[in-house]
mmCIF file of C-alpha atoms in Angstrom:
data_model
loop_
_atom_site.group_PDB
_atom_site.id
_atom_site.type_symbol
_atom_site.label_atom_id
_atom_site.label_comp_id
_atom_site.label_asym_id
_atom_site.label_seq_id
_atom_site.Cartn_x
_atom_site.Cartn_y
_atom_site.Cartn_z
ATOM 1 C CA MET Z 1 110.750 -96.788 -31.480
ATOM 2 C CA SER Z 2 108.618 -100.093 -32.415
ATOM 3 C CA SER Z 3 108.970 -103.644 -32.782
ATOM 4 C CA CYS Z 4 106.974 -106.430 -33.725
ATOM 5 C CA CYS Z 5 106.237 -110.429 -33.614
ATOM 6 C CA SER Z 6 104.504 -113.099 -34.260
ATOM 7 C CA GLU Z 7 102.686 -115.047 -32.185
ATOM 8 C CA LYS Z 8 100.927 -118.139 -31.975
ATOM 9 C CA ASN Z 9 98.368 -119.212 -29.856
ATOM 10 C CA GLU Z 10 97.309 -123.106 -29.929
ATOM 11 C CA ASP Z 11 95.192 -122.378 -27.715
ATOM 12 C CA HIS Z 12 92.651 -120.090 -30.064
ATOM 13 C CA HIS Z 13 91.140 -120.648 -33.568
ATOM 14 C CA SER Z 14 92.760 -118.376 -34.766
ATOM 15 C CA SER Z 15 96.853 -116.825 -34.193
ATOM 16 C CA VAL Z 16 97.684 -113.828 -33.420
ATOM 17 C CA CYS Z 17 99.976 -110.794 -34.172
ATOM 18 C CA ARG Z 18 101.243 -109.653 -30.948
ATOM 19 C CA CYS Z 19 102.333 -105.899 -31.159
ATOM 20 C CA SER Z 20 104.780 -104.591 -29.164
ATOM 21 C CA MET Z 21 105.326 -100.421 -28.782
ATOM 22 C CA SER Z 22 107.809 -98.664 -26.518
ATOM 23 C CA SER Z 23 107.618 -94.496 -26.023
ATOM 24 C CA ASP Z 24 108.117 -92.384 -23.120
ATOM 25 C CA GLU Z 25 104.162 -92.832 -22.070
ATOM 26 C CA GLY Z 26 104.460 -96.392 -21.010
ATOM 27 C CA HIS Z 27 104.475 -99.846 -22.723
ATOM 28 C CA LEU Z 28 102.058 -101.488 -24.119
ATOM 29 C CA ASP Z 29 101.448 -105.140 -24.907
ATOM 30 C CA SER Z 30 98.064 -105.151 -27.148
ATOM 31 C CA ASP Z 31 96.661 -107.713 -29.312
ATOM 32 C CA PHE Z 32 95.881 -106.572 -32.678
ATOM 33 C CA SER Z 33 94.110 -109.771 -33.488
ATOM 34 C CA ILE Z 34 94.508 -111.722 -36.342
ATOM 35 C CA PHE Z 35 95.656 -108.489 -38.648
ATOM 36 C CA VAL Z 36 98.135 -106.550 -39.533
ATOM 37 C CA GLU Z 37 97.148 -103.218 -41.639
ATOM 38 C CA LYS Z 38 100.357 -101.783 -44.122
ATOM 39 C CA LYS Z 39 100.321 -98.091 -43.641
ATOM 40 C CA GLY Z 40 102.410 -95.499 -44.726
ATOM 41 C CA ASP Z 41 106.700 -96.644 -44.170
ATOM 42 C CA ARG Z 42 104.968 -98.246 -40.464
ATOM 43 C CA SER Z 43 105.364 -102.772 -40.568
ATOM 44 C CA CYS Z 44 104.039 -105.081 -37.849
ATOM 45 C CA CYS Z 45 106.115 -108.309 -38.265
ATOM 46 C CA THR Z 46 108.772 -107.335 -40.643
ATOM 47 C CA VAL Z 47 105.475 -107.018 -43.629
ATOM 48 C CA GLN Z 48 107.178 -103.740 -45.424
ATOM 49 C CA ALA Z 49 104.320 -101.946 -47.825
ATOM 50 C CA THR Z 50 103.264 -98.803 -49.038
ATOM 51 C CA GLU Z 51 100.117 -96.754 -48.400
ATOM 52 C CA THR Z 52 97.267 -98.463 -47.852
ATOM 53 C CA SER Z 53 93.786 -99.222 -45.984
ATOM 54 C CA ALA Z 54 93.367 -102.785 -46.597
ATOM 55 C CA PRO Z 55 95.126 -105.931 -44.289
ATOM 56 C CA VAL Z 56 96.981 -108.032 -45.501
ATOM 57 C CA GLU Z 57 97.027 -111.214 -44.728
ATOM 58 C CA ILE Z 58 100.418 -112.722 -43.102
ATOM 59 C CA PRO Z 59 101.796 -116.464 -44.240
ATOM 60 C CA GLY Z 60 100.269 -118.703 -41.717
ATOM 61 C CA TYR Z 61 97.624 -116.770 -39.641
ATOM 62 C CA ARG Z 62 94.344 -116.867 -40.510
ATOM 63 C CA LEU Z 63 92.581 -113.433 -41.979
ATOM 64 C CA TRP Z 64 89.014 -112.669 -40.516
ATOM 65 C CA LYS Z 65 87.207 -110.552 -42.992
ATOM 66 C CA PHE Z 66 85.182 -108.667 -40.294
ATOM 67 C CA VAL Z 67 87.756 -106.412 -39.530
ATOM 68 C CA GLU Z 68 87.984 -103.459 -42.427
ATOM 69 C CA GLU Z 69 89.992 -101.413 -41.191
ATOM 70 C CA PHE Z 70 92.099 -100.163 -39.023
ATOM 71 C CA LEU Z 71 91.838 -96.276 -35.788
ATOM 72 C CA GLU Z 72 94.033 -93.852 -34.602
ATOM 73 C CA THR Z 73 93.721 -94.680 -30.377
ATOM 74 C CA PRO Z 74 96.344 -93.076 -28.014
ATOM 75 C CA VAL Z 75 97.828 -96.857 -27.243
ATOM 76 C CA GLY Z 76 98.148 -97.430 -31.105
ATOM 77 C CA MET Z 77 95.806 -99.190 -33.711
ATOM 78 C CA VAL Z 78 92.555 -100.762 -33.143
ATOM 79 C CA PRO Z 79 90.528 -103.082 -35.671
ATOM 80 C CA LYS Z 80 87.160 -101.129 -36.947
ATOM 81 C CA VAL Z 81 84.632 -104.149 -37.008
ATOM 82 C CA ARG Z 82 81.935 -104.754 -39.937
ATOM 83 C CA THR Z 83 77.939 -104.720 -38.848
ATOM 84 C CA LEU Z 84 76.960 -106.469 -41.597
ATOM 85 C CA LEU Z 85 77.340 -109.932 -41.292
ATOM 86 C CA THR Z 86 78.830 -112.026 -44.400
ATOM 87 C CA PHE Z 87 78.114 -115.565 -45.607
ATOM 88 C CA GLN Z 88 81.397 -116.778 -44.493
ATOM 89 C CA ASP Z 89 80.056 -115.527 -41.042
ATOM 90 C CA ARG Z 90 76.660 -116.842 -41.422
ATOM 91 C CA TRP Z 91 78.096 -120.844 -42.564
ATOM 92 C CA GLY Z 92 80.358 -120.999 -39.530
ATOM 93 C CA THR Z 93 76.871 -120.450 -37.591
ATOM 94 C CA VAL Z 94 74.652 -122.772 -38.818
ATOM 95 C CA ARG Z 95 78.140 -125.065 -38.389
ATOM 96 C CA VAL Z 96 78.828 -124.175 -34.682
ATOM 97 C CA ARG Z 97 74.147 -124.747 -34.680
ATOM 98 C CA SER Z 98 75.117 -127.966 -35.487
ATOM 99 C CA GLY Z 99 78.335 -129.173 -32.954
ATOM 100 C CA PHE Z 100 80.841 -128.876 -35.732
ATOM 101 C CA GLY Z 101 84.062 -126.987 -34.509
ATOM 102 C CA ARG Z 102 81.719 -124.362 -31.564
ATOM 103 C CA ASP Z 103 84.898 -125.442 -29.061
ATOM 104 C CA ARG Z 104 86.984 -123.461 -31.768
ATOM 105 C CA TYR Z 105 84.910 -120.967 -32.582
ATOM 106 C CA ARG Z 106 86.535 -118.178 -31.226
ATOM 107 C CA ILE Z 107 88.482 -114.701 -31.600
ATOM 108 C CA ALA Z 108 90.928 -112.896 -30.097
ATOM 109 C CA PRO Z 109 90.164 -111.602 -26.685
ATOM 110 C CA GLY Z 110 91.262 -107.459 -27.086
ATOM 111 C CA LEU Z 111 89.231 -103.973 -27.811
ATOM 112 C CA TYR Z 112 87.867 -103.208 -31.053
ATOM 113 C CA ALA Z 113 85.883 -100.643 -32.666
ATOM 114 C CA VAL Z 114 82.364 -100.511 -34.314
ATOM 115 C CA GLY Z 115 81.647 -97.437 -36.515
ATOM 116 C CA ALA Z 116 83.917 -94.122 -35.436
ATOM 117 C CA PRO Z 117 83.984 -94.181 -31.567
ATOM 118 C CA ASP Z 118 85.797 -91.495 -29.771
ATOM 119 C CA GLU Z 119 86.918 -90.859 -26.045
ATOM 120 C CA THR Z 120 83.443 -90.588 -25.516
ATOM 121 C CA ALA Z 121 81.882 -93.784 -27.233
ATOM 122 C CA PRO Z 122 80.304 -96.519 -24.797
ATOM 123 C CA VAL Z 123 81.665 -99.637 -23.979
ATOM 124 C CA LEU Z 124 80.626 -103.182 -24.472
ATOM 125 C CA VAL Z 125 82.364 -106.249 -22.806
ATOM 126 C CA THR Z 126 81.473 -109.384 -24.263
ATOM 127 C CA ALA Z 127 82.881 -112.907 -25.013
ATOM 128 C CA ASN Z 128 85.394 -114.364 -27.485
ATOM 129 C CA PHE Z 129 83.045 -116.512 -28.835
ATOM 130 C CA LYS Z 130 83.206 -115.194 -32.553
ATOM 131 C CA LEU Z 131 78.410 -116.469 -32.180
ATOM 132 C CA SER Z 132 77.745 -114.018 -29.235
ATOM 133 C CA PHE Z 133 81.175 -111.616 -30.698
ATOM 134 C CA ASP Z 134 78.996 -111.958 -33.891
ATOM 135 C CA LEU Z 135 75.104 -111.533 -32.339
ATOM 136 C CA LEU Z 136 76.460 -108.035 -30.993
ATOM 137 C CA ARG Z 137 78.368 -106.254 -33.965
ATOM 138 C CA SER Z 138 75.063 -107.763 -36.199
ATOM 139 C CA HIS Z 139 72.721 -105.407 -33.407
ATOM 140 C CA LEU Z 140 75.436 -102.194 -33.794
ATOM 141 C CA SER Z 141 74.785 -100.854 -36.551
ATOM 142 C CA GLY Z 142 74.866 -97.345 -37.524
ATOM 143 C CA VAL Z 143 76.630 -96.917 -33.852
ATOM 144 C CA ASN Z 144 79.906 -95.569 -32.802
ATOM 145 C CA MET Z 145 80.914 -98.175 -30.155
ATOM 146 C CA TRP Z 146 84.157 -99.524 -28.239
ATOM 147 C CA VAL Z 147 84.103 -102.805 -27.903
ATOM 148 C CA LEU Z 148 85.959 -104.570 -25.376
ATOM 149 C CA VAL Z 149 86.543 -108.596 -25.883
ATOM 150 C CA VAL Z 150 87.687 -110.789 -22.966
ATOM 151 C CA ASP Z 151 88.283 -113.790 -23.025
ATOM 152 C CA THR Z 152 85.696 -116.844 -22.088
ATOM 153 C CA LYS Z 153 87.930 -119.904 -24.008
ATOM 154 C CA GLY Z 154 85.223 -119.768 -26.792
ATOM 155 C CA ILE Z 155 81.887 -119.813 -24.283
ATOM 156 C CA ASN Z 156 79.362 -117.947 -24.406
ATOM 157 C CA VAL Z 157 77.924 -115.455 -22.191
ATOM 158 C CA TRP Z 158 76.257 -117.265 -20.097
ATOM 159 C CA CYS Z 159 77.766 -120.263 -19.589
ATOM 160 C CA ALA Z 160 81.896 -118.460 -19.092
ATOM 161 C CA ALA Z 161 79.826 -116.529 -16.246
ATOM 162 C CA GLY Z 162 78.797 -120.073 -14.532
ATOM 163 C CA LYS Z 163 81.977 -121.801 -15.606
ATOM 164 C CA GLY Z 164 83.707 -118.699 -14.119
ATOM 165 C CA THR Z 165 85.407 -117.674 -17.378
ATOM 166 C CA PHE Z 166 83.764 -114.707 -17.537
ATOM 167 C CA SER Z 167 84.807 -113.513 -14.100
ATOM 168 C CA SER Z 168 85.464 -109.862 -12.569
ATOM 169 C CA GLU Z 169 89.292 -110.625 -13.125
ATOM 170 C CA GLU Z 170 89.277 -111.423 -16.441
ATOM 171 C CA VAL Z 171 87.189 -108.703 -17.322
ATOM 172 C CA ALA Z 172 89.671 -105.939 -15.102
ATOM 173 C CA ARG Z 173 92.651 -107.841 -16.885
ATOM 174 C CA ARG Z 174 91.060 -106.608 -20.190
ATOM 175 C CA VAL Z 175 90.131 -103.299 -19.375
ATOM 176 C CA THR Z 176 94.190 -103.421 -18.259
ATOM 177 C CA ALA Z 177 95.436 -104.624 -21.064
ATOM 178 C CA ALA Z 178 93.873 -102.860 -23.713
ATOM 179 C CA GLN Z 179 94.485 -100.141 -21.732
ATOM 180 C CA LEU Z 180 91.245 -98.392 -21.732
ATOM 181 C CA ASP Z 181 91.847 -95.239 -19.606
ATOM 182 C CA ARG Z 182 93.557 -94.582 -22.645
ATOM 183 C CA VAL Z 183 91.095 -94.670 -25.309
ATOM 184 C CA VAL Z 184 87.580 -93.380 -23.108
ATOM 185 C CA THR Z 185 87.258 -90.445 -20.761
ATOM 186 C CA HIS Z 186 84.864 -92.292 -19.111
ATOM 187 C CA ARG Z 187 84.325 -94.913 -16.465
ATOM 188 C CA ARG Z 188 81.913 -97.538 -16.915
ATOM 189 C CA LEU Z 189 81.515 -100.593 -18.872
ATOM 190 C CA ILE Z 190 78.493 -102.298 -19.838
ATOM 191 C CA LEU Z 191 78.298 -105.738 -19.463
ATOM 192 C CA PRO Z 192 75.576 -108.469 -20.901
ATOM 193 C CA GLN Z 193 73.015 -109.285 -18.503
ATOM 194 C CA PHE Z 194 73.767 -112.854 -18.505
ATOM 195 C CA ALA Z 195 77.379 -112.425 -17.545
ATOM 196 C CA ALA Z 196 76.243 -111.461 -13.890
ATOM 197 C CA THR Z 197 76.691 -114.700 -11.905
ATOM 198 C CA GLY Z 198 80.655 -114.488 -13.051
ATOM 199 C CA VAL Z 199 81.388 -111.443 -12.124
ATOM 200 C CA ALA Z 200 80.906 -108.973 -9.257
ATOM 201 C CA ALA Z 201 80.648 -105.152 -10.237
ATOM 202 C CA ARG Z 202 82.422 -103.810 -7.458
ATOM 203 C CA LYS Z 203 84.850 -105.769 -7.623
ATOM 204 C CA VAL Z 204 85.554 -104.327 -11.672
ATOM 205 C CA LYS Z 205 85.512 -101.261 -9.674
ATOM 206 C CA ARG Z 206 88.283 -101.923 -7.128
ATOM 207 C CA LEU Z 207 90.100 -103.905 -9.880
ATOM 208 C CA CYS Z 208 90.302 -102.550 -12.428
ATOM 209 C CA GLY Z 209 88.184 -97.628 -11.751
ATOM 210 C CA PHE Z 210 85.864 -98.952 -13.923
ATOM 211 C CA GLU Z 211 82.427 -99.136 -12.878
ATOM 212 C CA VAL Z 212 80.088 -101.373 -14.751
ATOM 213 C CA CYS Z 213 76.612 -101.048 -16.395
ATOM 214 C CA TRP Z 214 74.136 -103.696 -17.049
ATOM 215 C CA GLY Z 215 72.933 -103.996 -19.958
ATOM 216 C CA PRO Z 216 69.857 -106.171 -21.459
ATOM 217 C CA ILE Z 217 69.775 -109.613 -22.138
ATOM 218 C CA HIS Z 218 68.736 -109.364 -25.665
ATOM 219 C CA CYS Z 219 71.693 -107.429 -28.220
ATOM 220 C CA ARG Z 220 68.967 -107.011 -30.586
ATOM 221 C CA ASP Z 221 67.439 -104.094 -27.077
ATOM 222 C CA LEU Z 222 71.128 -102.370 -27.580
ATOM 223 C CA LYS Z 223 70.172 -99.635 -29.456
ATOM 224 C CA ARG Z 224 66.171 -99.569 -27.544
ATOM 225 C CA PHE Z 225 68.485 -98.955 -24.517
ATOM 226 C CA PHE Z 226 71.216 -96.352 -25.367
ATOM 227 C CA ASP Z 227 67.796 -94.957 -26.827
ATOM 228 C CA GLY Z 228 66.356 -95.000 -23.509
ATOM 229 C CA GLY Z 229 69.549 -93.103 -21.718
ATOM 230 C CA MET Z 230 70.991 -96.615 -20.004
ATOM 231 C CA LYS Z 231 68.094 -97.433 -18.690
ATOM 232 C CA ALA Z 232 66.642 -101.279 -19.496
ATOM 233 C CA THR Z 233 62.516 -101.604 -19.279
ATOM 234 C CA LYS Z 234 61.004 -104.999 -17.477
ATOM 235 C CA ALA Z 235 60.873 -106.520 -20.459
ATOM 236 C CA MET Z 236 65.180 -105.916 -22.109
ATOM 237 C CA ARG Z 237 65.511 -107.307 -18.417
ATOM 238 C CA GLN Z 238 63.880 -111.275 -18.776
ATOM 239 C CA ALA Z 239 64.937 -114.569 -20.278
ATOM 240 C CA THR Z 240 62.666 -116.619 -23.060
ATOM 241 C CA PHE Z 241 63.520 -119.837 -23.877
ATOM 242 C CA SER Z 242 60.985 -119.604 -26.765
ATOM 243 C CA LEU Z 243 59.769 -122.225 -29.967
ATOM 244 C CA ALA Z 244 63.251 -120.881 -31.409
ATOM 245 C CA GLU Z 245 64.436 -119.893 -29.217
ATOM 246 C CA ARG Z 246 64.798 -124.163 -28.079
ATOM 247 C CA ALA Z 247 64.789 -125.271 -31.663
ATOM 248 C CA VAL Z 248 67.960 -123.427 -31.915
ATOM 249 C CA LEU Z 249 69.820 -126.222 -30.467
ATOM 250 C CA ILE Z 250 67.744 -129.206 -31.417
ATOM 251 C CA PRO Z 251 71.259 -129.596 -34.166
ATOM 252 C CA VAL Z 252 73.291 -129.214 -31.325
ATOM 253 C CA GLU Z 253 72.246 -132.333 -29.993
ATOM 254 C CA ILE Z 254 71.321 -134.229 -32.398
ATOM 255 C CA ARG Z 255 75.485 -134.308 -33.404
ATOM 256 C CA LEU Z 256 76.643 -134.535 -29.903
ATOM 257 C CA MET Z 257 74.705 -137.798 -30.203
ATOM 258 C CA ALA Z 258 76.724 -139.224 -32.542
ATOM 259 C CA LYS Z 259 79.501 -140.040 -30.684
ATOM 260 C CA PRO Z 260 77.694 -142.552 -27.622
ATOM 261 C CA THR Z 261 75.906 -144.146 -30.918
ATOM 262 C CA LEU Z 262 79.167 -145.103 -32.143
ATOM 263 C CA TYR Z 263 79.039 -147.595 -28.439
ATOM 264 C CA VAL Z 264 74.880 -148.036 -28.497
ATOM 265 C CA LEU Z 265 75.026 -149.584 -32.122
ATOM 266 C CA PRO Z 266 77.106 -152.852 -31.871
ATOM 267 C CA ALA Z 267 76.196 -152.846 -28.407
ATOM 268 C CA LEU Z 268 72.143 -153.404 -29.450
ATOM 269 C CA PHE Z 269 73.444 -155.715 -32.078
ATOM 270 C CA LEU Z 270 75.126 -158.276 -30.348
ATOM 271 C CA LEU Z 271 72.851 -157.969 -27.815
ATOM 272 C CA SER Z 272 69.659 -158.899 -30.112
ATOM 273 C CA GLY Z 273 71.844 -161.699 -31.528
ATOM 274 C CA ILE Z 274 72.015 -164.287 -28.360
ATOM 275 C CA GLY Z 275 69.310 -166.791 -28.365
ATOM 276 C CA PRO Z 276 69.377 -170.330 -28.216
ATOM 277 C CA GLY Z 277 71.904 -170.867 -30.739
ATOM 278 C CA LEU Z 278 73.548 -169.381 -28.497
ATOM 279 C CA PHE Z 279 74.243 -166.200 -31.032
ATOM 280 C CA SER Z 280 72.638 -165.981 -34.642
ATOM 281 C CA LEU Z 281 74.167 -162.815 -37.141
ATOM 282 C CA GLY Z 282 71.196 -162.901 -38.586
ATOM 283 C CA THR Z 283 68.654 -162.469 -35.731
ATOM 284 C CA ALA Z 284 71.297 -159.756 -34.380
ATOM 285 C CA VAL Z 285 70.888 -158.361 -38.026
ATOM 286 C CA SER Z 286 66.741 -158.568 -37.564
ATOM 287 C CA ARG Z 287 66.314 -158.007 -34.036
ATOM 288 C CA GLY Z 288 68.978 -155.643 -34.111
ATOM 289 C CA SER Z 289 67.352 -153.264 -36.137
ATOM 290 C CA VAL Z 290 64.413 -152.700 -34.031
ATOM 291 C CA ALA Z 291 66.440 -152.264 -31.401
ATOM 292 C CA PHE Z 292 68.874 -149.984 -33.660
ATOM 293 C CA LEU Z 293 65.708 -148.349 -34.314
ATOM 294 C CA ALA Z 294 63.908 -147.735 -31.229
ATOM 295 C CA TYR Z 295 66.955 -146.595 -29.809
ATOM 296 C CA LEU Z 296 66.887 -143.569 -32.896
ATOM 297 C CA PHE Z 297 63.059 -143.094 -31.084
ATOM 298 C CA ALA Z 298 64.389 -142.365 -27.810
ATOM 299 C CA VAL Z 299 67.213 -139.834 -29.065
ATOM 300 C CA VAL Z 300 64.103 -138.122 -30.957
ATOM 301 C CA ALA Z 301 61.569 -138.098 -27.659
ATOM 302 C CA GLY Z 302 64.381 -136.438 -25.510
ATOM 303 C CA THR Z 303 65.731 -133.854 -28.555
ATOM 304 C CA VAL Z 304 63.562 -133.469 -30.270
ATOM 305 C CA ALA Z 305 59.919 -133.495 -28.768
ATOM 306 C CA THR Z 306 61.117 -132.459 -25.491
ATOM 307 C CA PRO Z 307 62.178 -128.663 -26.238
ATOM 308 C CA ILE Z 308 59.447 -128.324 -28.920
ATOM 309 C CA PHE Z 309 56.604 -129.340 -26.220
ATOM 310 C CA LEU Z 310 58.419 -128.514 -23.187
ATOM 311 C CA PRO Z 311 55.643 -125.643 -22.103
ATOM 312 C CA TRP Z 312 53.235 -127.931 -22.401
ATOM 313 C CA LEU Z 313 54.570 -131.561 -20.919
ATOM 314 C CA PRO Z 314 53.316 -132.050 -17.247
ATOM 315 C CA GLY Z 315 55.994 -131.969 -14.834
ATOM 316 C CA ARG Z 316 58.610 -129.021 -13.468
ATOM 317 C CA ALA Z 317 61.464 -131.886 -13.528
ATOM 318 C CA PHE Z 318 63.241 -132.251 -17.585
ATOM 319 C CA ALA Z 319 63.948 -135.810 -16.336
ATOM 320 C CA VAL Z 320 60.499 -136.306 -16.061
ATOM 321 C CA LYS Z 321 58.701 -134.339 -19.153
ATOM 322 C CA GLY Z 322 61.839 -136.332 -20.639
ATOM 323 C CA ALA Z 323 60.205 -140.213 -19.340
ATOM 324 C CA ILE Z 324 56.477 -138.372 -20.338
ATOM 325 C CA SER Z 325 57.521 -137.411 -24.284
ATOM 326 C CA GLY Z 326 59.317 -141.333 -24.375
ATOM 327 C CA ILE Z 327 55.653 -142.542 -23.629
ATOM 328 C CA ALA Z 328 54.301 -140.639 -26.386
ATOM 329 C CA VAL Z 329 57.581 -141.635 -28.833
ATOM 330 C CA GLY Z 330 56.632 -144.855 -27.294
ATOM 331 C CA VAL Z 331 53.486 -145.070 -28.184
ATOM 332 C CA LEU Z 332 53.517 -143.595 -32.008
ATOM 333 C CA MET Z 333 56.358 -147.298 -32.499
ATOM 334 C CA ALA Z 334 54.021 -148.995 -30.707
ATOM 335 C CA THR Z 335 51.287 -148.228 -33.182
ATOM 336 C CA GLY Z 336 53.512 -148.632 -36.555
ATOM 337 C CA PHE Z 337 55.753 -151.721 -35.477
ATOM 338 C CA GLY Z 338 54.418 -153.256 -32.887
ATOM 339 C CA SER Z 339 53.369 -156.120 -35.419
ATOM 340 C CA TRP Z 340 56.810 -156.462 -35.813
ATOM 341 C CA LEU Z 341 57.981 -157.367 -31.684
ATOM 342 C CA SER Z 342 56.192 -159.853 -28.935
ATOM 343 C CA PRO Z 343 55.205 -158.258 -25.432
ATOM 344 C CA LEU Z 344 58.177 -159.166 -23.839
ATOM 345 C CA GLU Z 345 59.757 -157.365 -26.611
ATOM 346 C CA MET Z 346 57.683 -154.097 -27.079
ATOM 347 C CA VAL Z 347 58.079 -153.126 -23.300
ATOM 348 C CA ALA Z 348 61.497 -153.758 -23.172
ATOM 349 C CA VAL Z 349 62.032 -151.223 -26.265
ATOM 350 C CA SER Z 350 59.621 -148.989 -24.591
ATOM 351 C CA LEU Z 351 61.360 -149.262 -21.018
ATOM 352 C CA LEU Z 352 63.894 -147.957 -23.513
ATOM 353 C CA ILE Z 353 63.151 -144.875 -25.269
ATOM 354 C CA LEU Z 354 61.246 -143.958 -21.521
ATOM 355 C CA ALA Z 355 64.796 -144.284 -19.873
ATOM 356 C CA VAL Z 356 67.043 -142.628 -22.746
ATOM 357 C CA GLY Z 357 64.548 -140.233 -23.884
ATOM 358 C CA SER Z 358 64.478 -138.534 -20.156
ATOM 359 C CA PHE Z 359 68.362 -139.080 -20.066
ATOM 360 C CA LEU Z 360 68.440 -136.624 -23.140
ATOM 361 C CA ALA Z 361 65.368 -134.338 -21.945
ATOM 362 C CA MET Z 362 68.128 -132.803 -19.017
ATOM 363 C CA ASN Z 363 70.405 -132.282 -21.063
ATOM 364 C CA PHE Z 364 68.132 -128.712 -21.915
ATOM 365 C CA THR Z 365 67.949 -127.601 -17.987
ATOM 366 C CA GLY Z 366 70.858 -125.600 -18.605
ATOM 367 C CA CYS Z 367 69.218 -123.689 -21.199
ATOM 368 C CA THR Z 368 66.501 -121.898 -19.789
ATOM 369 C CA PRO Z 369 65.816 -119.239 -17.369
ATOM 370 C CA PHE Z 370 63.583 -121.450 -14.603
ATOM 371 C CA THR Z 371 66.655 -124.443 -13.913
ATOM 372 C CA SER Z 372 69.068 -122.777 -10.933
ATOM 373 C CA PRO Z 373 73.259 -124.985 -10.480
ATOM 374 C CA THR Z 374 71.355 -127.074 -7.131
ATOM 375 C CA GLY Z 375 67.423 -127.713 -8.499
ATOM 376 C CA VAL Z 376 70.120 -129.202 -12.175
ATOM 377 C CA GLU Z 377 72.584 -131.032 -9.370
ATOM 378 C CA LYS Z 378 69.332 -132.792 -7.077
ATOM 379 C CA GLU Z 379 67.176 -133.901 -10.411
ATOM 380 C CA MET Z 380 69.697 -135.269 -11.721
ATOM 381 C CA ARG Z 381 71.405 -137.445 -8.754
ATOM 382 C CA ARG Z 382 67.944 -138.481 -8.149
ATOM 383 C CA ALA Z 383 66.712 -139.273 -11.753
ATOM 384 C CA ILE Z 384 70.226 -140.937 -13.348
ATOM 385 C CA PRO Z 385 70.222 -143.721 -11.434
ATOM 386 C CA VAL Z 386 66.496 -144.952 -12.138
ATOM 387 C CA GLN Z 387 67.079 -144.528 -15.811
ATOM 388 C CA ALA Z 388 70.117 -146.216 -15.623
ATOM 389 C CA VAL Z 389 68.001 -149.029 -13.435
ATOM 390 C CA GLY Z 390 65.586 -148.639 -16.557
ATOM 391 C CA VAL Z 391 68.310 -148.833 -19.144
ATOM 392 C CA VAL Z 392 69.029 -152.425 -17.511
ATOM 393 C CA ILE Z 393 66.298 -153.752 -17.159
ATOM 394 C CA ALA Z 394 65.341 -153.050 -20.664
ATOM 395 C CA ALA Z 395 68.352 -154.979 -22.023
ATOM 396 C CA ILE Z 396 68.288 -158.467 -19.155
ATOM 397 C CA LEU Z 397 64.129 -158.295 -21.108
ATOM 398 C CA TRP Z 398 65.348 -157.509 -25.062
ATOM 399 C CA VAL Z 399 67.996 -160.595 -24.271
ATOM 400 C CA VAL Z 400 65.297 -162.556 -22.433
ATOM 401 C CA SER Z 401 62.599 -162.375 -25.167
ATOM 402 C CA GLY Z 402 65.407 -163.424 -27.677
ATOM 403 C CA PHE Z 403 65.271 -167.325 -26.365
ATOM 404 C CA TYR Z 404 60.962 -166.746 -26.620
#
């Protein structure tokens, strides 16, 4: 006997078709992502169809294009995913990298198949952040593997491990829910190394009976990892923060500045209009444009210049590196627009660029392999009060300069 029902998961970007099947062997409750397959007389969610291997879309449910068919397993149908990314996948990556919809870019947790895996095929574990999932499957062309997706609330592996959503308990929970012990004969999971901060191998084995094997840091090394008998080389264990890896973070940092800018812009124009006549709209526009330009220079210093020139900027603290970038960008502004400003105004905008640039640079501390949570907290406790004082002094000097 089998029964199917539709369930809308409001916490997920996609909906889930949850199929419950009961038999003499026990009870199965598994997520088939958001796909339903028509096969012969069998139907899910009351959809009747003739025999075909194509998935069908149920009204109100999103149809992910990365599932091409379903594989029959001892625990039911498991979606088989494509390894070739489509234009839709790549466009989604561009949007998320730019900061649009990244909190909702997730897939349903559960078991997926790549190629034609059997009961001896390896099991890779990853997050349900679709960007992480896409990156993994794009490097699995030509292999036969199972992919167990855990519910990290749409957060990438590294951040989810730090936040506690990629945890020992969650891994064990997904192993049990997928009835993985009935799908494979071995008892081994391959986890990304970046999950190590949130997952304890001994705890996972105690909870679900599966051992944890730590895979390489980068998905691109997976095939070499398997060819080498699941032995990672030293290079596979080293996290990097190259120019390309730093630059890819710039768009989302700029995007995150959109909301604060909505508050900063009117404040700058308001302060710029204060003068001998109490307030002048014309002065607010002219001086406010200069102040806003200084603010944009500060954003460039903290979100663009700092990550690009990070290895060459002196100092270990990101606040110091951002301050140095602010000084450099301030010099550029002074060179190009210094003739428009009085000495007091120049000091005010330079201090604004330095303080804001220093603050924004600290956003990159969590992206690097050479910082620690305690070090970041220590730096923030020291730097933020100084940065705040710098902004306040800059605002005071800017207002005072309007009277001269």
